[in-house]
Coordinates of C-alpha atoms in Angstrom, one line a residue:
X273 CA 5.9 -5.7 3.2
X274 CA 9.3 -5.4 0.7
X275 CA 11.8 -8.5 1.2
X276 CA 15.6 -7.9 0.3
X277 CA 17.4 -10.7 -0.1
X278 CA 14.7 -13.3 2.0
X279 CA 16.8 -12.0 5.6
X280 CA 15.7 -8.0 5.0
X281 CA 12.4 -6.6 5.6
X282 CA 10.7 -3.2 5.4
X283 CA 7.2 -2.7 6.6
X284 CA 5.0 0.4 6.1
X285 CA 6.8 2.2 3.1
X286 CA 4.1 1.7 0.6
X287 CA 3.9 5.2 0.1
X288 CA 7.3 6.8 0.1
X289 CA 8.7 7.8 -3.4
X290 CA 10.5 5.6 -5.9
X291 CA 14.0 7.9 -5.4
X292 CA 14.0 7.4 -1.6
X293 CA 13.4 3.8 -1.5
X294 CA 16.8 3.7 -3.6
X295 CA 18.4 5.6 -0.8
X296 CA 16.7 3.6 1.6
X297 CA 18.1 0.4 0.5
X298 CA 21.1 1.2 0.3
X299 CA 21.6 2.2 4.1
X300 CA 20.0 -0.8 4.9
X301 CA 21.6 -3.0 2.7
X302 CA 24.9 -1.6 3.9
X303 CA 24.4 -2.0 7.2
X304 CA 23.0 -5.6 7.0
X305 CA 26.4 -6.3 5.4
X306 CA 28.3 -4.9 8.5
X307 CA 25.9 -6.5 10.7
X308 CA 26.3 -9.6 9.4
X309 CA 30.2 -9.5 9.8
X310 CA 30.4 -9.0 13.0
X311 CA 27.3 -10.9 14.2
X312 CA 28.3 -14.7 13.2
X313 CA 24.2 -16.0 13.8
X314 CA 22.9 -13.3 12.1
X315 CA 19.4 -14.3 11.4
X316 CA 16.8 -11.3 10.3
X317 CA 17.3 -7.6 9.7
X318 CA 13.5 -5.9 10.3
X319 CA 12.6 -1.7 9.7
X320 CA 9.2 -0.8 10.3
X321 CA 7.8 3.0 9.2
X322 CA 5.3 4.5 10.8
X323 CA 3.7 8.8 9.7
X324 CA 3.1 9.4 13.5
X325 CA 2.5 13.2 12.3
X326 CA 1.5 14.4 8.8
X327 CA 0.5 17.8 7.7
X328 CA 1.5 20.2 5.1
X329 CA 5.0 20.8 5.2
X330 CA 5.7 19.1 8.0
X331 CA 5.9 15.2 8.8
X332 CA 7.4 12.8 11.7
X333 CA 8.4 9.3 10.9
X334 CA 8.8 6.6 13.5
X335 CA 11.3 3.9 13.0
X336 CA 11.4 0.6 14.5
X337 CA 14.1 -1.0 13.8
X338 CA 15.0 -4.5 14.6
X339 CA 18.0 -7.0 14.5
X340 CA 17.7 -11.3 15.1
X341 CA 20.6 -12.7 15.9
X342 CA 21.2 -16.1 17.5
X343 CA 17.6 -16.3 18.5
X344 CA 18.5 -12.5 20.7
X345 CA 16.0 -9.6 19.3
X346 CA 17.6 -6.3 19.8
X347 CA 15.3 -3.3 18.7
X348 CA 15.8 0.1 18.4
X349 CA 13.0 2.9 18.1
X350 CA 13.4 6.5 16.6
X351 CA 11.3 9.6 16.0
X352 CA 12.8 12.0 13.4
X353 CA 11.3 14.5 10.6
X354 CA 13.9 13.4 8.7
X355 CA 13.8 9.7 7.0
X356 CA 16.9 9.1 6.7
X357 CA 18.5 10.5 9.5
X358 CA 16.0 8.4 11.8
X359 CA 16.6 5.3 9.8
X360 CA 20.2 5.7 10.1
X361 CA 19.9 7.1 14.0
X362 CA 18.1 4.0 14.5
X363 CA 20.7 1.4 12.8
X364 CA 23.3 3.0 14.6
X365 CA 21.6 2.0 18.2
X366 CA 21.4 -1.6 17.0
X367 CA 25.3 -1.5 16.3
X368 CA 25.9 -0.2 19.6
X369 CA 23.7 -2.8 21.5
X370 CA 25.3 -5.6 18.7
X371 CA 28.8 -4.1 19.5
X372 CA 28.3 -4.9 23.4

């Protein structure tokens, strides 16, 4: 597990490259920021990474992604070949449940 910042945590990217982990903090980083403006009891920001499907060429990643806030757990789940664009697709569900 890889804390950011003791309220940030990413689970299950042990063995994703150096170059994307930079990317990968970022988006999360920047969305915990916007998060945390709008959610006043914001409490814990959670991304879990699961290879679902591996084979030569071809991978799927499954993203949980999961928000704390005043003691309220809002989750989000995505399936996407792309890393980024599930880990993003995923945030973006939190902010619309947040944004309710």
């Amino acid at each position: 597990m890889i804390e950011l910042g003791g309220n940030i945590s990413l689970e299950g990217f042990k063995d994703v490259y150096n170059s994307e982990m930079t990317i990968i903090k970022k988006i999360v980083g920047n969305s915990t920021k916007k998060i945390n403006d709008y959610c006043k009891s914001f409490e814990k920001f959670k991304v879990v990474l699961k290879n679902i499907h591996s084979t030569e060429g071809s991978k799927k990643f499954e993203l949980n992604v999961s928000v704390l806030n005043a003691g309220q757990l809002t989750t989000s789940q995505v399936v996407d070949r792309n890393l980024f664009i599930g880990l993003s697709s995923a945030i973006r569900k939190i902010e619309t449940q947040l944004n309710k």
